[in-house]
């Protein structure tokens, strides 16, 4: 079974469109100080604790 060249053009267009539409989370630059056991984070983003398609 052979696929037409138009199929690949459509697939490439769909892939490029999907990649362009992905928007990163808008957050300022975060900075961590100290160690994992004893440290702090400045400028971090609070993550949700629940929601659609989310499990902790």
Coordinates of C-alpha atoms in Angstrom, one line a residue:
X1 CA 0.0 0.0 0.0
X2 CA 1.4 3.3 -1.1
X3 CA 0.5 6.7 0.5
X4 CA 0.2 9.7 -1.7
X5 CA 2.6 12.6 -1.4
X6 CA -0.4 14.8 -0.3
X7 CA -0.7 12.6 2.8
X8 CA 2.8 13.5 3.9
X9 CA 2.2 17.2 3.3
X10 CA -1.0 17.0 5.4
X11 CA 0.8 15.1 8.2
X12 CA 3.7 17.6 8.2
X13 CA 1.2 20.5 8.3
X14 CA -0.7 18.9 11.2
X15 CA 2.6 18.3 13.1
X16 CA 3.9 21.8 12.6
X17 CA 0.5 23.3 13.5
X18 CA 0.4 21.3 16.7
X19 CA 3.9 22.3 17.7
X20 CA 3.2 26.0 17.0
X21 CA 0.0 25.9 19.1
X22 CA 1.8 24.5 22.2
X23 CA 2.3 27.4 24.6
X24 CA 4.7 27.2 27.4
X25 CA 3.7 28.1 30.9
X26 CA 4.4 31.8 31.5
X27 CA 6.5 32.1 34.6
X28 CA 9.3 34.3 35.7
X29 CA 12.7 32.8 36.2
X30 CA 12.9 30.8 39.4
X31 CA 16.0 30.5 41.5
X32 CA 16.8 28.0 44.2
X33 CA 19.1 28.6 47.2
X34 CA 20.5 26.0 49.6
X35 CA 20.1 22.3 49.4
X36 CA 17.2 19.9 48.9
X37 CA 16.9 19.3 52.6
X38 CA 17.4 22.9 53.7
X39 CA 16.7 25.5 51.0
X40 CA 14.2 27.8 49.4
X41 CA 12.8 28.7 46.0
X42 CA 12.2 32.2 44.8
X43 CA 10.0 33.0 41.7
X44 CA 8.6 29.4 41.5
X45 CA 5.2 28.5 40.2
X46 CA 2.7 26.7 42.5
X47 CA 1.5 23.5 40.9
X48 CA -2.1 22.3 41.1
X49 CA -3.0 19.6 43.6
X50 CA -5.9 18.3 41.5
X51 CA -7.7 18.8 38.2
X52 CA -8.5 17.1 34.9
X53 CA -5.9 14.6 33.8
X54 CA -3.9 15.1 37.0
X55 CA -2.9 12.8 39.8
X56 CA -0.5 13.3 42.6

